[in-house]
């Protein structure tokens, strides 16, 4: 009586058959059989599926699915095609909303649609209409239309079909094959201990005694001492006992403790201790936003950041506080930004640095960064454009001349150190030099541009030319 309970893939679910939680309760079986009764043959499949989801919580879906599969694979327990059609639809719609390949019963539908020469499992007995129904459900174009019909309507329509509905199983088979390849070979060798008579007996007339016998058999299989998915026989996996390992002279010998010192409790005194270095670094950073730190304080903070690469994330620095740090302690700002280069927030810090008010300290920070790490090209270009725009819009003539000299020295440094390709900013920088040609540094930068344009200077003798005054001299 009854065919295989599950195919190999479902047999491999890691469940403990001794746990009563895995068994279907009698009241749940009664609800399920009521939904599958022939009286519901004129009820749309979609309605039956919704009633199934309402009657059973999600935690019981697997047990309900195993019971439905047990009924499908036991033609003598459920011979009526109207009931079997509803059972197939419920099983297919049990994990509605999830990818079919990830559901535990996906291999069952692939097994049903196999051709006779592909079907190795001889215990499966599915009619042509049932195969057509599965194909209609697995086709996304016909799924909704199929679920809106009743079991009786479907069987009447599918019975007259000459060819099965279109259903491409290639992708699903590949996904299932990939999943099966991860399973051990021993997990696929189980054999069901429940055998089927192999015929559709009583398909036309079933008396009450036959129904009662079938219900009793189903009850014993589902609510018995072991759930249906554990009713399989697997051969014992035997292997040779490994030989005793012979240690060599180079190996560390096993230490046998002569005294019970391993029972002595040891307490880690460093637990819950305050991180004095981190607390002091955070205190100094708070002070660095408001004013210039002393040389000893700066050195302490730099050493702490160099010793602990993660400390920079715990000292309270945010992109909004960066301008204050740059203006008051540019050396600390440089060290912090170098530590944050691998952070996912470094772009925000760059954006703040570019858009802050131009000053000697901001130029010092940018110049140091450009000579130490590879900054994004668009960041450097945007900063240069911001500097030029600031010089052009400032009203104070003295401050304007001072900032122009700073920018010119800064640009010459970038050009001579090959940080930027001046050809990409040639027109903008040349216009800047012409506008402030009265200033000696702007004239020197203009001559440098013309020498680069005419080819008098190249990459080999660029640094050999006499540099202009440094920023410290200008300031």
Short mmCIF file of C-alpha atoms in Angstrom, two decimals:
data_model
loop_
_atom_site.label_atom_id
_atom_site.label_comp_id
_atom_site.label_asym_id
_atom_site.label_seq_id
_atom_site.Cartn_x
_atom_site.Cartn_y
_atom_site.Cartn_z
CA UNK A 1 0.00 0.00 0.00
CA UNK A 2 1.36 3.43 -1.02
CA UNK A 3 4.40 4.44 -3.00
CA UNK A 4 7.52 6.25 -1.94
CA UNK A 5 6.77 8.96 0.53
CA UNK A 6 9.36 11.41 -0.76
CA UNK A 7 11.98 11.57 -3.41
CA UNK A 8 15.67 11.59 -2.53
CA UNK A 9 15.92 15.37 -2.20
CA UNK A 10 13.17 15.63 0.39
CA UNK A 11 14.43 12.59 2.29
CA UNK A 12 17.62 14.50 2.97
CA UNK A 13 15.95 17.14 5.16
CA UNK A 14 17.76 17.09 8.49
CA UNK A 15 14.87 16.38 10.89
CA UNK A 16 14.61 14.33 14.04
CA UNK A 17 11.83 11.72 13.58
CA UNK A 18 11.59 11.20 17.32
CA UNK A 19 10.32 14.72 17.86
CA UNK A 20 6.56 14.85 18.12
CA UNK A 21 6.54 18.39 16.74
CA UNK A 22 7.25 16.94 13.29
CA UNK A 23 4.06 14.86 13.25
CA UNK A 24 0.78 16.09 11.80
CA UNK A 25 -1.94 16.35 14.41
CA UNK A 26 -5.25 14.44 13.87
CA UNK A 27 -7.28 17.66 13.76
CA UNK A 28 -4.95 19.05 11.08
CA UNK A 29 -5.42 15.91 8.98
CA UNK A 30 -9.20 16.26 9.23
CA UNK A 31 -9.00 19.88 8.01
CA UNK A 32 -6.78 18.87 5.12
CA UNK A 33 -9.01 16.01 3.99
CA UNK A 34 -12.05 18.31 4.18
CA UNK A 35 -10.39 20.67 1.70
CA UNK A 36 -9.63 17.74 -0.61
CA UNK A 37 -13.14 16.33 -0.51
CA UNK A 38 -14.91 15.82 -3.84
CA UNK A 39 -17.58 18.27 -2.75
CA UNK A 40 -15.03 21.03 -3.49
CA UNK A 41 -14.62 19.93 -7.11
CA UNK A 42 -16.53 23.04 -8.24
CA UNK A 43 -14.48 25.43 -6.09
CA UNK A 44 -11.69 27.39 -7.83
CA UNK A 45 -8.19 26.20 -7.04
CA UNK A 46 -7.22 29.68 -5.92
CA UNK A 47 -9.97 29.61 -3.27
CA UNK A 48 -8.88 26.18 -2.05
CA UNK A 49 -5.29 27.37 -1.81
CA UNK A 50 -6.28 30.45 0.19
CA UNK A 51 -8.32 28.28 2.54
CA UNK A 52 -5.28 26.05 3.00
CA UNK A 53 -3.07 29.01 3.94
CA UNK A 54 -5.74 30.30 6.33
CA UNK A 55 -6.21 26.94 8.03
CA UNK A 56 -2.50 26.19 8.62
CA UNK A 57 0.28 28.52 9.80
CA UNK A 58 3.57 28.81 7.94
CA UNK A 59 5.36 26.58 10.46
CA UNK A 60 3.20 23.63 9.35
CA UNK A 61 3.68 24.05 5.61
CA UNK A 62 6.34 21.36 5.29
CA UNK A 63 4.29 18.75 7.17
CA UNK A 64 1.21 19.60 5.08
CA UNK A 65 3.28 19.35 1.90
CA UNK A 66 4.64 15.94 2.89
CA UNK A 67 1.10 14.70 3.50
CA UNK A 68 -0.10 16.05 0.14
CA UNK A 69 2.82 14.35 -1.58
CA UNK A 70 2.06 11.11 0.22
CA UNK A 71 -1.48 11.23 -1.15
CA UNK A 72 -0.28 11.98 -4.68
CA UNK A 73 2.22 9.13 -4.73
CA UNK A 74 -0.30 6.68 -3.32
CA UNK A 75 -2.87 6.26 -6.07
CA UNK A 76 -4.71 3.73 -3.94
CA UNK A 77 -5.14 6.30 -1.15
CA UNK A 78 -6.41 9.02 -3.48
CA UNK A 79 -7.57 7.53 -6.80
CA UNK A 80 -10.10 10.26 -7.75
CA UNK A 81 -8.65 12.64 -10.35
CA UNK A 82 -10.71 15.59 -9.08
CA UNK A 83 -9.10 15.26 -5.65
CA UNK A 84 -5.66 14.69 -7.13
CA UNK A 85 -5.95 17.85 -9.24
CA UNK A 86 -6.74 19.89 -6.12
CA UNK A 87 -3.86 18.19 -4.28
CA UNK A 88 -1.37 19.09 -7.03
CA UNK A 89 -2.48 22.73 -7.03
CA UNK A 90 -2.28 22.99 -3.23
CA UNK A 91 1.19 21.44 -3.17
CA UNK A 92 2.41 23.79 -5.90
CA UNK A 93 0.91 26.86 -4.20
CA UNK A 94 2.06 25.87 -0.70
CA UNK A 95 5.16 28.08 -0.83
CA UNK A 96 3.50 30.89 -2.79
CA UNK A 97 5.73 33.95 -3.20
CA UNK A 98 9.03 32.05 -2.93
CA UNK A 99 11.26 31.00 -5.86
CA UNK A 100 10.26 27.52 -6.98
CA UNK A 101 13.83 26.21 -6.95
CA UNK A 102 14.21 27.07 -3.25
CA UNK A 103 11.10 25.15 -2.15
CA UNK A 104 11.51 21.57 -0.84
CA UNK A 105 9.00 20.11 -3.31
CA UNK A 106 10.42 21.54 -6.54
CA UNK A 107 12.05 18.17 -7.50
CA UNK A 108 8.62 16.53 -7.30
CA UNK A 109 7.22 18.62 -10.15
CA UNK A 110 10.29 17.98 -12.28
CA UNK A 111 9.84 14.26 -11.60
CA UNK A 112 6.19 14.38 -12.67
CA UNK A 113 7.02 16.03 -16.01
CA UNK A 114 9.75 13.58 -16.97
CA UNK A 115 9.23 11.46 -20.05
CA UNK A 116 8.77 7.68 -19.55
CA UNK A 117 12.34 6.89 -20.61
CA UNK A 118 13.67 9.53 -18.21
CA UNK A 119 11.50 8.42 -15.32
CA UNK A 120 13.55 6.01 -13.30
CA UNK A 121 11.12 5.97 -10.39
CA UNK A 122 8.58 3.36 -11.51
CA UNK A 123 6.46 3.91 -8.41
CA UNK A 124 5.10 7.24 -9.69
CA UNK A 125 1.68 6.99 -11.32
CA UNK A 126 0.50 10.28 -12.79
CA UNK A 127 -2.04 10.55 -15.55
CA UNK A 128 -1.66 12.65 -18.67
CA UNK A 129 -4.10 15.26 -17.33
CA UNK A 130 -2.12 15.54 -14.09
CA UNK A 131 1.11 16.10 -16.02
CA UNK A 132 -0.60 18.76 -18.15
CA UNK A 133 -1.87 20.45 -14.97
CA UNK A 134 1.64 20.62 -13.51
CA UNK A 135 2.95 22.08 -16.78
CA UNK A 136 0.21 24.75 -16.71
CA UNK A 137 1.05 25.69 -13.12
CA UNK A 138 4.79 25.93 -13.83
CA UNK A 139 4.24 28.24 -16.80
CA UNK A 140 4.08 31.86 -15.49
CA UNK A 141 1.84 32.83 -18.44
CA UNK A 142 -0.89 30.30 -17.58
CA UNK A 143 -0.50 30.02 -13.79
CA UNK A 144 -3.07 32.66 -12.77
CA UNK A 145 -5.64 31.49 -15.33
CA UNK A 146 -5.23 27.88 -14.18
CA UNK A 147 -5.66 28.73 -10.48
CA UNK A 148 -8.96 30.56 -11.21
CA UNK A 149 -10.56 27.38 -12.59
CA UNK A 150 -12.18 24.53 -10.66
CA UNK A 151 -10.74 20.99 -10.66
CA UNK A 152 -13.69 19.80 -12.75
CA UNK A 153 -13.18 22.52 -15.38
CA UNK A 154 -9.47 21.79 -15.61
CA UNK A 155 -9.85 18.06 -16.11
CA UNK A 156 -12.48 18.63 -18.80
CA UNK A 157 -10.18 21.02 -20.66
CA UNK A 158 -6.93 19.09 -20.19
CA UNK A 159 -8.50 15.78 -21.20
CA UNK A 160 -8.99 17.01 -24.79
CA UNK A 161 -5.49 18.50 -25.16
CA UNK A 162 -3.25 16.65 -27.61
CA UNK A 163 0.02 18.31 -26.59
CA UNK A 164 1.11 19.43 -23.12
CA UNK A 165 1.30 23.15 -22.31
CA UNK A 166 4.65 24.83 -22.89
CA UNK A 167 6.95 24.59 -19.86
CA UNK A 168 10.70 25.27 -19.88
CA UNK A 169 12.44 23.35 -17.07
CA UNK A 170 16.03 24.02 -18.12
CA UNK A 171 16.83 26.72 -15.56
CA UNK A 172 14.99 24.89 -12.76
CA UNK A 173 16.87 21.64 -13.47
CA UNK A 174 20.20 23.49 -13.42
CA UNK A 175 19.42 25.07 -10.05
CA UNK A 176 18.32 21.74 -8.58
CA UNK A 177 21.40 19.99 -9.97
CA UNK A 178 23.62 22.61 -8.35
CA UNK A 179 21.87 22.06 -5.03
CA UNK A 180 22.15 18.27 -5.30
CA UNK A 181 25.86 18.51 -6.10
CA UNK A 182 26.43 19.99 -2.63
CA UNK A 183 24.85 16.99 -0.92
CA UNK A 184 26.90 13.94 0.09
CA UNK A 185 26.51 10.78 -1.94
CA UNK A 186 25.26 8.87 1.10
CA UNK A 187 22.26 11.21 1.37
CA UNK A 188 20.84 9.96 -1.95
CA UNK A 189 20.80 6.21 -1.32
CA UNK A 190 17.67 5.90 0.82
CA UNK A 191 14.92 3.42 -0.11
CA UNK A 192 11.31 3.80 0.95
CA UNK A 193 9.91 1.15 3.30
CA UNK A 194 6.36 1.87 2.07
CA UNK A 195 5.45 -0.08 -1.07
CA UNK A 196 2.62 0.54 -3.51
CA UNK A 197 0.29 -1.93 -5.17
CA UNK A 198 0.99 -0.04 -8.36
CA UNK A 199 -2.54 0.19 -9.81
CA UNK A 200 -5.38 2.66 -9.71
CA UNK A 201 -7.92 0.41 -8.02
CA UNK A 202 -11.39 1.62 -7.27
CA UNK A 203 -11.22 4.69 -9.48
CA UNK A 204 -14.86 4.52 -10.43
CA UNK A 205 -16.75 3.20 -7.43
CA UNK A 206 -15.46 3.54 -3.91
CA UNK A 207 -17.66 2.26 -1.14
CA UNK A 208 -17.56 3.55 2.39
CA UNK A 209 -15.44 0.63 3.55
CA UNK A 210 -12.74 1.39 0.97
CA UNK A 211 -12.73 5.05 1.96
CA UNK A 212 -12.52 4.16 5.63
CA UNK A 213 -9.64 1.74 5.02
CA UNK A 214 -7.77 4.33 3.00
CA UNK A 215 -8.31 6.97 5.67
CA UNK A 216 -7.08 4.62 8.40
CA UNK A 217 -3.95 3.79 6.41
CA UNK A 218 -3.27 7.48 5.78
CA UNK A 219 -3.78 8.25 9.47
CA UNK A 220 -1.33 5.55 10.52
CA UNK A 221 1.26 6.82 8.04
CA UNK A 222 0.92 10.50 8.90
CA UNK A 223 0.16 10.39 12.64
CA UNK A 224 2.11 7.24 13.44
CA UNK A 225 5.18 6.95 15.67
CA UNK A 226 7.39 8.23 12.82
CA UNK A 227 6.50 10.95 10.33
CA UNK A 228 6.29 10.02 6.62
CA UNK A 229 9.56 11.71 5.62
CA UNK A 230 11.51 9.40 7.96
CA UNK A 231 10.04 6.14 6.64
CA UNK A 232 13.08 5.32 4.54
CA UNK A 233 15.84 2.79 4.82
CA UNK A 234 19.44 3.82 4.35
CA UNK A 235 22.36 1.41 4.43
CA UNK A 236 24.87 1.89 7.20
CA UNK A 237 27.89 3.84 6.10
CA UNK A 238 30.96 1.72 6.90
CA UNK A 239 34.58 2.73 6.60
CA UNK A 240 37.90 1.31 7.67
CA UNK A 241 39.23 2.29 11.07
CA UNK A 242 42.08 4.76 10.50
CA UNK A 243 45.49 3.55 11.68
CA UNK A 244 47.02 4.97 14.83
CA UNK A 245 49.13 8.00 14.09
CA UNK A 246 52.77 7.55 14.94
CA UNK A 247 54.25 10.79 16.20
CA UNK A 248 57.68 11.88 15.11
CA UNK A 249 60.49 13.40 17.13
CA UNK A 250 59.71 16.86 15.75
CA UNK A 251 56.15 16.92 17.09
CA UNK A 252 55.10 18.41 20.40
CA UNK A 253 54.22 15.61 22.85
CA UNK A 254 50.95 15.50 24.74
CA UNK A 255 51.20 17.17 28.12
CA UNK A 256 49.69 15.24 31.03
CA UNK A 257 49.00 17.61 33.89
CA UNK A 258 50.33 16.15 37.15
CA UNK A 259 48.56 18.78 39.25
CA UNK A 260 44.98 19.97 38.86
CA UNK A 261 46.05 23.47 37.88
CA UNK A 262 43.59 23.48 35.03
CA UNK A 263 40.77 23.74 37.57
CA UNK A 264 42.09 27.02 38.95
CA UNK A 265 40.03 30.04 37.99
CA UNK A 266 41.86 32.80 36.19
CA UNK A 267 40.46 36.32 35.96
CA UNK A 268 41.33 38.72 33.17
CA UNK A 269 42.07 41.95 34.99
CA UNK A 270 42.02 43.94 31.75
CA UNK A 271 38.31 43.33 31.25
CA UNK A 272 36.08 46.38 31.64
CA UNK A 273 39.17 48.56 32.09
CA UNK A 274 38.92 52.01 30.58
CA UNK A 275 40.94 52.69 27.46
CA UNK A 276 43.06 55.55 28.72
CA UNK A 277 44.76 56.13 25.37
CA UNK A 278 41.44 56.34 23.53
CA UNK A 279 39.91 58.61 26.17
CA UNK A 280 42.88 60.98 26.10
CA UNK A 281 42.93 61.02 22.28
CA UNK A 282 39.24 61.87 22.21
CA UNK A 283 39.79 64.67 24.74
CA UNK A 284 42.63 66.14 22.68
CA UNK A 285 40.52 65.97 19.49
CA UNK A 286 37.74 67.90 21.21
CA UNK A 287 40.32 70.52 22.16
CA UNK A 288 41.81 70.54 18.65
CA UNK A 289 38.53 71.77 17.15
CA UNK A 290 38.66 74.93 19.27
CA UNK A 291 42.33 75.90 19.23
CA UNK A 292 45.90 74.99 18.40
CA UNK A 293 47.38 72.11 20.38
CA UNK A 294 50.84 72.27 21.85
CA UNK A 295 53.66 70.37 20.15
CA UNK A 296 53.65 67.67 22.83
CA UNK A 297 49.88 67.24 22.53
CA UNK A 298 50.11 67.00 18.75
CA UNK A 299 52.87 64.40 19.02
CA UNK A 300 50.87 62.35 21.53
CA UNK A 301 47.80 62.35 19.30
CA UNK A 302 49.79 61.43 16.16
CA UNK A 303 51.53 58.55 17.98
CA UNK A 304 48.20 57.24 19.30
CA UNK A 305 46.69 57.28 15.79
CA UNK A 306 49.71 55.49 14.33
CA UNK A 307 49.69 52.75 16.97
CA UNK A 308 45.97 51.98 16.64
CA UNK A 309 44.56 52.15 13.11
CA UNK A 310 40.98 51.82 14.44
CA UNK A 311 41.30 54.72 16.92
CA UNK A 312 40.44 57.29 14.25
CA UNK A 313 36.86 55.95 14.16
CA UNK A 314 36.37 56.49 17.92
CA UNK A 315 37.68 60.00 18.56
CA UNK A 316 34.53 61.86 17.54
CA UNK A 317 35.60 63.23 14.16
CA UNK A 318 32.83 63.92 11.64
CA UNK A 319 32.93 65.60 8.20
CA UNK A 320 31.22 68.67 9.67
CA UNK A 321 34.04 69.16 12.21
CA UNK A 322 36.84 68.84 9.63
CA UNK A 323 37.07 72.59 8.69
CA UNK A 324 37.66 73.55 12.35
CA UNK A 325 40.37 70.90 12.66
CA UNK A 326 42.06 72.05 9.42
CA UNK A 327 42.20 75.69 10.49
CA UNK A 328 43.42 75.05 14.03
CA UNK A 329 45.61 71.94 13.63
CA UNK A 330 46.41 71.15 9.98
CA UNK A 331 49.05 68.52 10.88
CA UNK A 332 46.48 66.55 12.88
CA UNK A 333 43.98 66.93 10.03
CA UNK A 334 46.51 65.48 7.58
CA UNK A 335 47.21 62.49 9.83
CA UNK A 336 43.53 61.82 10.41
CA UNK A 337 42.62 62.00 6.72
CA UNK A 338 45.45 59.61 5.83
CA UNK A 339 44.04 57.13 8.35
CA UNK A 340 40.54 57.54 6.88
CA UNK A 341 41.57 56.82 3.28
CA UNK A 342 40.08 53.30 3.46
CA UNK A 343 36.88 54.51 5.10
CA UNK A 344 33.62 54.53 3.14
CA UNK A 345 33.10 58.12 4.34
CA UNK A 346 36.30 59.52 2.83
CA UNK A 347 34.34 61.03 -0.08
CA UNK A 348 32.30 63.10 2.39
CA UNK A 349 35.48 64.38 4.04
CA UNK A 350 36.90 65.29 0.60
CA UNK A 351 33.70 67.14 -0.29
CA UNK A 352 33.87 69.22 2.91
CA UNK A 353 37.55 69.96 2.37
CA UNK A 354 36.93 71.15 -1.21
CA UNK A 355 34.05 73.45 -0.29
CA UNK A 356 35.52 74.97 2.87
CA UNK A 357 36.89 78.50 2.86
CA UNK A 358 40.29 78.67 1.17
CA UNK A 359 43.22 79.38 3.48
CA UNK A 360 46.89 78.65 3.95
CA UNK A 361 46.09 75.70 6.19
CA UNK A 362 43.58 74.14 3.80
CA UNK A 363 46.15 74.42 0.99
CA UNK A 364 48.76 72.86 3.24
CA UNK A 365 46.45 69.90 3.95
CA UNK A 366 45.55 69.39 0.29
CA UNK A 367 49.15 69.73 -0.87
CA UNK A 368 50.34 67.19 1.70
CA UNK A 369 47.59 64.77 0.71
CA UNK A 370 48.38 65.06 -2.99
CA UNK A 371 52.06 64.23 -2.40
CA UNK A 372 51.29 61.30 -0.06
CA UNK A 373 48.34 59.46 -1.60
CA UNK A 374 46.56 59.38 -4.95
CA UNK A 375 43.58 61.67 -4.61
CA UNK A 376 40.71 61.52 -7.09
CA UNK A 377 41.45 63.74 -10.09
CA UNK A 378 38.05 65.40 -9.97
CA UNK A 379 38.65 66.35 -6.29
CA UNK A 380 41.92 68.14 -7.07
CA UNK A 381 40.43 69.93 -10.08
CA UNK A 382 37.43 71.08 -8.06
CA UNK A 383 39.64 72.41 -5.30
CA UNK A 384 41.76 74.38 -7.81
CA UNK A 385 38.61 75.88 -9.35
CA UNK A 386 37.38 76.82 -5.87
CA UNK A 387 40.69 78.54 -5.09
CA UNK A 388 40.61 80.52 -8.35
CA UNK A 389 36.99 81.52 -7.76
CA UNK A 390 37.80 82.70 -4.22
CA UNK A 391 40.65 84.88 -5.47
CA UNK A 392 38.42 86.48 -8.11
CA UNK A 393 35.54 87.30 -5.76
CA UNK A 394 37.40 88.62 -2.69
CA UNK A 395 37.04 92.38 -2.15
CA UNK A 396 40.00 93.14 0.12
CA UNK A 397 42.90 94.01 -2.22
CA UNK A 398 45.60 93.02 0.27
CA UNK A 399 44.01 89.65 1.05
CA UNK A 400 43.39 89.12 -2.65
CA UNK A 401 47.07 89.61 -3.54
CA UNK A 402 48.13 87.31 -0.68
CA UNK A 403 45.74 84.54 -1.70
CA UNK A 404 46.73 84.84 -5.37
CA UNK A 405 50.38 84.35 -4.43
CA UNK A 406 49.42 81.30 -2.34
CA UNK A 407 47.42 79.78 -5.18
CA UNK A 408 50.21 80.36 -7.70
CA UNK A 409 52.81 78.68 -5.48
CA UNK A 410 50.38 75.86 -4.80
CA UNK A 411 49.74 75.31 -8.53
CA UNK A 412 53.46 75.38 -9.36
CA UNK A 413 54.03 72.74 -6.69
CA UNK A 414 51.32 70.51 -8.16
CA UNK A 415 52.70 70.95 -11.69
CA UNK A 416 56.33 70.32 -10.79
CA UNK A 417 55.44 67.22 -8.72
CA UNK A 418 53.28 65.95 -11.63
CA UNK A 419 50.20 65.78 -9.40
CA UNK A 420 47.98 67.34 -12.06
CA UNK A 421 48.04 67.44 -15.82
CA UNK A 422 48.01 71.16 -16.50
CA UNK A 423 46.58 70.59 -20.00
CA UNK A 424 43.24 69.69 -18.44
CA UNK A 425 43.08 73.06 -16.64
CA UNK A 426 45.17 75.12 -19.06
CA UNK A 427 42.52 77.62 -20.14
CA UNK A 428 41.23 78.28 -16.61
CA UNK A 429 44.71 78.66 -15.08
CA UNK A 430 45.96 80.82 -17.95
CA UNK A 431 43.02 83.19 -17.59
CA UNK A 432 43.74 83.38 -13.87
CA UNK A 433 47.39 84.31 -14.52
CA UNK A 434 46.46 86.97 -17.05
CA UNK A 435 43.91 88.54 -14.70
CA UNK A 436 46.50 88.85 -11.91
CA UNK A 437 49.59 89.40 -14.08
CA UNK A 438 50.58 92.33 -11.88
CA UNK A 439 51.60 89.84 -9.20
CA UNK A 440 55.07 88.34 -9.62
CA UNK A 441 54.04 84.75 -8.76
CA UNK A 442 51.19 84.84 -11.28
CA UNK A 443 53.60 86.01 -13.99
CA UNK A 444 56.01 83.22 -13.08
CA UNK A 445 53.20 80.65 -13.28
CA UNK A 446 52.19 82.07 -16.68
CA UNK A 447 55.75 81.67 -17.99
CA UNK A 448 55.79 78.09 -16.72
CA UNK A 449 52.55 77.36 -18.58
CA UNK A 450 53.92 78.85 -21.80
CA UNK A 451 57.13 76.83 -21.51
CA UNK A 452 55.11 73.65 -21.05
CA UNK A 453 52.87 74.57 -23.99
CA UNK A 454 55.78 75.30 -26.33
CA UNK A 455 57.67 72.17 -25.29
CA UNK A 456 60.65 73.98 -23.78
CA UNK A 457 60.06 72.03 -20.56
CA UNK A 458 59.30 68.33 -20.40
CA UNK A 459 58.97 65.67 -17.70
CA UNK A 460 62.77 65.30 -17.40
CA UNK A 461 63.77 68.93 -16.77
CA UNK A 462 60.55 70.20 -15.16
CA UNK A 463 61.90 69.95 -11.60
CA UNK A 464 65.28 71.41 -12.55
CA UNK A 465 63.87 74.88 -13.11
CA UNK A 466 64.16 77.41 -10.33
CA UNK A 467 61.03 77.18 -8.15
CA UNK A 468 59.17 80.18 -6.90
CA UNK A 469 58.98 81.18 -3.30
CA UNK A 470 57.46 78.70 -0.88
CA UNK A 471 54.15 79.28 0.81
CA UNK A 472 55.86 79.89 4.13
CA UNK A 473 57.87 82.71 2.58
CA UNK A 474 54.72 84.28 1.12
CA UNK A 475 52.80 84.05 4.35
#
